mmCIF file with all atom_site columns, C-alpha atoms in Angstrom:
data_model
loop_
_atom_site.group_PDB
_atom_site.id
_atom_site.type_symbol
_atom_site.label_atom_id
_atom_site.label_alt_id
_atom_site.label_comp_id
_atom_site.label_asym_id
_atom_site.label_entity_id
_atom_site.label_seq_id
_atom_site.pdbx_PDB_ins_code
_atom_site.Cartn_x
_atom_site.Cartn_y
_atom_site.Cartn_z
_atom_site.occupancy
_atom_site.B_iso_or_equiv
_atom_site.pdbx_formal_charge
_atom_site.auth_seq_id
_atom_site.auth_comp_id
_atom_site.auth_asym_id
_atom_site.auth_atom_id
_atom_site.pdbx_PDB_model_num
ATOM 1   C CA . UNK A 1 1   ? -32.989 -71.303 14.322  1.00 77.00 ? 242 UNK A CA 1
ATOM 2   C CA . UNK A 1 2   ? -35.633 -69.832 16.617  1.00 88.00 ? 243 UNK A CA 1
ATOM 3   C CA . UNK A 1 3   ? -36.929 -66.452 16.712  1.00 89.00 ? 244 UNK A CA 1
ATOM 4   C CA . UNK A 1 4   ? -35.530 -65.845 20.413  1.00 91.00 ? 245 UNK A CA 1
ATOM 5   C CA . UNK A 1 5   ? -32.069 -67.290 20.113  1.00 93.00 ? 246 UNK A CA 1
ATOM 6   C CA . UNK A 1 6   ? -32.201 -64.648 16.706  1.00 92.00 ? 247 UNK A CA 1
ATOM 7   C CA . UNK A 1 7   ? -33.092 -61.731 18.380  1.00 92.00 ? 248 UNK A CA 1
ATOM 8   C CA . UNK A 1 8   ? -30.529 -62.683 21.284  1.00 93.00 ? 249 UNK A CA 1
ATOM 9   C CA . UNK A 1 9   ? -27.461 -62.242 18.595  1.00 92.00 ? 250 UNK A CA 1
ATOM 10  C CA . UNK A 1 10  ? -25.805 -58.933 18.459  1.00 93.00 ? 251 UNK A CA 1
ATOM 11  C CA . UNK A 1 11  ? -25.405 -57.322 15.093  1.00 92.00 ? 252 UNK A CA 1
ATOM 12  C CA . UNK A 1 12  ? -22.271 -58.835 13.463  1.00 95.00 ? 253 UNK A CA 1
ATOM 13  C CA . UNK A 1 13  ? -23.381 -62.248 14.465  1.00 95.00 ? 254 UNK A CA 1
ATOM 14  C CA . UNK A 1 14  ? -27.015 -61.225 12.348  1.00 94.00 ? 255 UNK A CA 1
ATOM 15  C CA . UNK A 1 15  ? -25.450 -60.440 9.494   1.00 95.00 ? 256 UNK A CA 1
ATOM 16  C CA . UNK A 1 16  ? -22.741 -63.344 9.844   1.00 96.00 ? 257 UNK A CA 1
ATOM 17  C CA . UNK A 1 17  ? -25.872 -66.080 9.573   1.00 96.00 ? 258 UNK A CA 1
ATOM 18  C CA . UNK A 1 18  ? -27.760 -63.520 7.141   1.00 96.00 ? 259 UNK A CA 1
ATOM 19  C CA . UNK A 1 19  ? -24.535 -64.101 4.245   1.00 96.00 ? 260 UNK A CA 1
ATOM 20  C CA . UNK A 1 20  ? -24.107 -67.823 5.371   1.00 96.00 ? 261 UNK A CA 1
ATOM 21  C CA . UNK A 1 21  ? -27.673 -68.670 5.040   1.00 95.00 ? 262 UNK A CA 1
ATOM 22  C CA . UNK A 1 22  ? -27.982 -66.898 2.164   1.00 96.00 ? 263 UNK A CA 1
ATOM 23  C CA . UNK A 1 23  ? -24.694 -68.843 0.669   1.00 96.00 ? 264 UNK A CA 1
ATOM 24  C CA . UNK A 1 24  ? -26.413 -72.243 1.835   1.00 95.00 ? 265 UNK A CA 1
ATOM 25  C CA . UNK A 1 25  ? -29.907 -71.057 0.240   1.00 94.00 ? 266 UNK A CA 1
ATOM 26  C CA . UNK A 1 26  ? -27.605 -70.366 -3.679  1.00 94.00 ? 267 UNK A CA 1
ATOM 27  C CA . UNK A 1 27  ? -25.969 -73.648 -3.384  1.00 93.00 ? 268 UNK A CA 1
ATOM 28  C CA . UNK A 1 28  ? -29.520 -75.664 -1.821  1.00 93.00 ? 269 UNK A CA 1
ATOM 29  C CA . UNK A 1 29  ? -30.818 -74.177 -5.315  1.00 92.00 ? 270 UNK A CA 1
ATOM 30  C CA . UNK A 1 30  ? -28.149 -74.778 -7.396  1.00 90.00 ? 271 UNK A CA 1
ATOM 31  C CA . UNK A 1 31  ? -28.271 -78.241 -6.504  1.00 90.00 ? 272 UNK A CA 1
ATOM 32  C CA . UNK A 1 32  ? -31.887 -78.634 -7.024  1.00 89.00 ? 273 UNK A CA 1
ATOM 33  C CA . UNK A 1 33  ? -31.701 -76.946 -10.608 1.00 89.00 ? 274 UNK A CA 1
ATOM 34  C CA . UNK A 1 34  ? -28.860 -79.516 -11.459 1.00 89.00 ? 275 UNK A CA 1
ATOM 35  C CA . UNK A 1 35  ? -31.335 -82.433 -9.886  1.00 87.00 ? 276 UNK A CA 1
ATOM 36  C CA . UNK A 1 36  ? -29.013 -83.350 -7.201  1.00 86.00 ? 277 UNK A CA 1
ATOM 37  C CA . UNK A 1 37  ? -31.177 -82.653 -4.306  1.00 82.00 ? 278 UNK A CA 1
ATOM 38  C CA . UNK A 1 38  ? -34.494 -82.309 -3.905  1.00 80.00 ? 279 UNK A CA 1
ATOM 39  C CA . UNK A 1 39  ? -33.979 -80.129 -0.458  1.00 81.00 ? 280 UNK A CA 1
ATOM 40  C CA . UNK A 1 40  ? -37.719 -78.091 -0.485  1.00 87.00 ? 281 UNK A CA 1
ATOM 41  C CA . UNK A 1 41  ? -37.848 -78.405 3.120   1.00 91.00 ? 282 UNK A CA 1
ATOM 42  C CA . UNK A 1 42  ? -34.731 -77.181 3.743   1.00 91.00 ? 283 UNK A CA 1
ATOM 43  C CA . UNK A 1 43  ? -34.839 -74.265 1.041   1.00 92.00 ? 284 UNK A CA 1
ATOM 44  C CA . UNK A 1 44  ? -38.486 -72.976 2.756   1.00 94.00 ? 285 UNK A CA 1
ATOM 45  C CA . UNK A 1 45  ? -36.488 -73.063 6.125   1.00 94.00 ? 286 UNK A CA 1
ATOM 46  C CA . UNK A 1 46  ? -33.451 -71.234 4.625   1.00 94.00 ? 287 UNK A CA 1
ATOM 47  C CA . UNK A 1 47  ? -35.841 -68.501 3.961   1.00 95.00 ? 288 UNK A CA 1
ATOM 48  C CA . UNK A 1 48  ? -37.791 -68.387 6.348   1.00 96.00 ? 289 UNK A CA 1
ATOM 49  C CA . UNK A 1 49  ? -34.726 -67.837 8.232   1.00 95.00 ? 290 UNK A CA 1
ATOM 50  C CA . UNK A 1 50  ? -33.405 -65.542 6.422   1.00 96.00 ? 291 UNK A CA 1
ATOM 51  C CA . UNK A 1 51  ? -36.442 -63.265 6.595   1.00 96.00 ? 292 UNK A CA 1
ATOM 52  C CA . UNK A 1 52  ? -36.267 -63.597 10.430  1.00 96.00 ? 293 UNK A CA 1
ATOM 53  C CA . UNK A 1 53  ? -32.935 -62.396 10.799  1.00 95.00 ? 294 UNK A CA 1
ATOM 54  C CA . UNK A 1 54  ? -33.702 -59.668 7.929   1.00 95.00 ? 295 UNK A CA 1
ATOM 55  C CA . UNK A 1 55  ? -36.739 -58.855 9.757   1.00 95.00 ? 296 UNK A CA 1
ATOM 56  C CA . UNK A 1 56  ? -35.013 -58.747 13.508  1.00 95.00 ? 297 UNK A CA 1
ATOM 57  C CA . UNK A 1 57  ? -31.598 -56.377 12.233  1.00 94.00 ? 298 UNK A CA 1
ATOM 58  C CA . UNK A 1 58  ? -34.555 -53.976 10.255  1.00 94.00 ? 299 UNK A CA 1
ATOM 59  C CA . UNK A 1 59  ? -36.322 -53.487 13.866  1.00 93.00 ? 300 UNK A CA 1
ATOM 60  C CA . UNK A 1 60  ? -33.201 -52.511 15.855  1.00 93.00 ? 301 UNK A CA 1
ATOM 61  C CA . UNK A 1 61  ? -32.635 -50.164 13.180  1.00 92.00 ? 302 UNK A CA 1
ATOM 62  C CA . UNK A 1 62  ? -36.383 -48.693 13.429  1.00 92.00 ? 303 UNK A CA 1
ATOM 63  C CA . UNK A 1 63  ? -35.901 -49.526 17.210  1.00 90.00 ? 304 UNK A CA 1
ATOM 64  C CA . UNK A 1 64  ? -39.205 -51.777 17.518  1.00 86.00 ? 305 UNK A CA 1
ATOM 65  C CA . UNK A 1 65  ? -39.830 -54.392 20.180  1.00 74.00 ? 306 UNK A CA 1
ATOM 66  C CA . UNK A 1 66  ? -37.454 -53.038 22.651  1.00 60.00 ? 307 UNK A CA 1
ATOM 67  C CA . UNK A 1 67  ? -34.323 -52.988 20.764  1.00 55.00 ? 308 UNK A CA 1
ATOM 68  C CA . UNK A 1 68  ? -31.143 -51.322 22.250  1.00 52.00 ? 309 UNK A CA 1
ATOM 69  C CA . UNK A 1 69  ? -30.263 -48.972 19.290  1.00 42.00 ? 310 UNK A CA 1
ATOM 70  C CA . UNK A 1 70  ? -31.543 -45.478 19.916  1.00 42.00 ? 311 UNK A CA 1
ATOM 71  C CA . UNK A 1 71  ? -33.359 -43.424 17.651  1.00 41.00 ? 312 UNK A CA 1
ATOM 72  C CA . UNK A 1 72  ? -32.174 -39.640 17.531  1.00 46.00 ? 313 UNK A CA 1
ATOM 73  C CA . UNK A 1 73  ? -34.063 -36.923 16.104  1.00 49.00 ? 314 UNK A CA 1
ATOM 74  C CA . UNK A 1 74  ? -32.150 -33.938 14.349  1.00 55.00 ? 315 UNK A CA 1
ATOM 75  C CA . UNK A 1 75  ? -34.998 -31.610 15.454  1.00 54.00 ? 316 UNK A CA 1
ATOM 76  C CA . UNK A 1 76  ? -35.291 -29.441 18.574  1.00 57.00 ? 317 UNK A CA 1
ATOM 77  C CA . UNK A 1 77  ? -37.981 -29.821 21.085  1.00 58.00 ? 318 UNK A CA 1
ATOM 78  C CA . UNK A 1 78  ? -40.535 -27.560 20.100  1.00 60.00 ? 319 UNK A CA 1
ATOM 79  C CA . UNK A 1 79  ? -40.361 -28.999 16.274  1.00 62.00 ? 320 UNK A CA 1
ATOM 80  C CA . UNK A 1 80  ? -40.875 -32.113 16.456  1.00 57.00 ? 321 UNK A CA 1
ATOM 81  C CA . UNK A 1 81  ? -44.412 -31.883 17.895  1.00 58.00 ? 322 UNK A CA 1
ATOM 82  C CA . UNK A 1 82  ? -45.042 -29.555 14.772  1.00 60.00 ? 323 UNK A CA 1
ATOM 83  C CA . UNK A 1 83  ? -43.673 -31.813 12.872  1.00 58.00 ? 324 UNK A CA 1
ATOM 84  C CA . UNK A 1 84  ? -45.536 -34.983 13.867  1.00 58.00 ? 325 UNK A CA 1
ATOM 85  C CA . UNK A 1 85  ? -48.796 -32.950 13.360  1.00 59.00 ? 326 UNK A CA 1
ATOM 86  C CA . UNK A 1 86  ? -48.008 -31.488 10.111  1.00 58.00 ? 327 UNK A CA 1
ATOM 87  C CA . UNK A 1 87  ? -47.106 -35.279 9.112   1.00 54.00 ? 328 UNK A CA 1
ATOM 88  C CA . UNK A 1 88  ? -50.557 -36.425 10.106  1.00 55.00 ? 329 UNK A CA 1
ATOM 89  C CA . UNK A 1 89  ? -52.516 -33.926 8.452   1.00 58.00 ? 330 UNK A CA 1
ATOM 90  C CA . UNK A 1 90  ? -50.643 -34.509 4.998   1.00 55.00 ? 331 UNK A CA 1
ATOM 91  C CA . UNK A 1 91  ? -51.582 -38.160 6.075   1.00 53.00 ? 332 UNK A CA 1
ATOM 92  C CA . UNK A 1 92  ? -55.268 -37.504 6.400   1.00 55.00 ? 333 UNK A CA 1
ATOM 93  C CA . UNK A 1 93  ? -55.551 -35.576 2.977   1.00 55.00 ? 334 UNK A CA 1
ATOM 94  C CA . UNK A 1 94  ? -53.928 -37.777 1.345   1.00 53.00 ? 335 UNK A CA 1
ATOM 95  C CA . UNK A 1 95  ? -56.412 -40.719 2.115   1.00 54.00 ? 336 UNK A CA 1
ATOM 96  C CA . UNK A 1 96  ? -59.297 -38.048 1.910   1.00 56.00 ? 337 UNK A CA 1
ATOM 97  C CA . UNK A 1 97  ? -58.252 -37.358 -1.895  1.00 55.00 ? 338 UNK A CA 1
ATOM 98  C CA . UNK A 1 98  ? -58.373 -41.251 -2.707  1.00 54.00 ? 339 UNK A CA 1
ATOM 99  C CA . UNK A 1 99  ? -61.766 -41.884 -1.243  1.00 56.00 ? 340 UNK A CA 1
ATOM 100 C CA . UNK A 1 100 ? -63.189 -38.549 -2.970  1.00 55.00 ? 341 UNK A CA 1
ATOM 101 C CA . UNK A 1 101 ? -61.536 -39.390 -6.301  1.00 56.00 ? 342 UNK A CA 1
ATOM 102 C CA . UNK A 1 102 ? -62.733 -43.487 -6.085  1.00 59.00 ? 343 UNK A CA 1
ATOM 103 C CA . UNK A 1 103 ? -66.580 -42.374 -5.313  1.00 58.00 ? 344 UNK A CA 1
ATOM 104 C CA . UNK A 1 104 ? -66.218 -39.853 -8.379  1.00 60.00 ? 345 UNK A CA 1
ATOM 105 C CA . UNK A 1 105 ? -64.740 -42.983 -10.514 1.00 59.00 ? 346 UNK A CA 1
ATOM 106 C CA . UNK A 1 106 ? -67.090 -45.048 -9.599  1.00 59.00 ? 347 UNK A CA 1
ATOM 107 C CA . UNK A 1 107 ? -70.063 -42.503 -9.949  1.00 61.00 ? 348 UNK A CA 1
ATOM 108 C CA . UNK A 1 108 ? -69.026 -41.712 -13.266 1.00 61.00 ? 349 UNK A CA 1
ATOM 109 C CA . UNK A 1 109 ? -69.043 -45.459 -13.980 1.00 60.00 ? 350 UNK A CA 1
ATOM 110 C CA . UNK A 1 110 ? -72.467 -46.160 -12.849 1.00 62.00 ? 351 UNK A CA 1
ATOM 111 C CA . UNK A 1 111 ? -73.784 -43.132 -15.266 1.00 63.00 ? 352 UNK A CA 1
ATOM 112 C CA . UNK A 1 112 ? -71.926 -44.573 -17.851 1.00 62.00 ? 353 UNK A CA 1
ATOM 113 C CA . UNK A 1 113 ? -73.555 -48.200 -17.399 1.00 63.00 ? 354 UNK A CA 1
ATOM 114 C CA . UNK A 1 114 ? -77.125 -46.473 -17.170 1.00 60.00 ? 355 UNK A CA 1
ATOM 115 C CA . UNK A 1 115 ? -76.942 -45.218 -20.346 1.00 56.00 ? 356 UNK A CA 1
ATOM 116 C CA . UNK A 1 116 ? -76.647 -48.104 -22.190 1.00 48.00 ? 357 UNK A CA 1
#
């Protein structure tokens, strides 16, 4: 199935050819473990499409690429600017930490190999 004619399903229809894929992609394998069928094509494309329709329902629920579903924040006006800020600057020192602590690591690994 193609990526377009995915994203044009609605919800129950995405999760109707999620379980009936995924029910075709148990039995595909089943019959290749027993040596009945040797289906590779058709298991790659099984879940391939499977990840496409996984990968379409997870952005309407994020609401990427234009989706219709809505996202609603519990905070009021004022806070979520805070919010996204304070977010960002845990963000920052995070990654700051990591860099500090892999140039000590590595400094401490170059003395290490000098004094040998």
């Amino acid at each position: 199935m193609e990526l377009a004619k995915i994203r044009s399903l609605s919800d129950e229809e995405l999760l109707h050819h999620e379980k009936t894929s995924g029910e075709q992609l148990f039995r595909l394998r089943f019959q290749v473990s027993m040596g009945q069928n040797d289906g590779v094509k058709k298991l790659r494309q099984l879940r391939k499409e499977i990840a496409q329709i996984k990968t379409v329902s997870r952005e309407r629920e994020l609401g990427v690429r234009g989706a219709t579903h809505e996202l609603v924040s519990t905070l009021p006006a004022g806070e979520e600017k805070k919010a996204a800020k304070k977010t960002a600057k845990t963000a920052t020192a995070k990654t700051s930490a990591k860099k500090t602590t892999r140039k000590s690591a590595t400094a401490s690994a170059a003395k290490k190999g000098a004094g040998k």
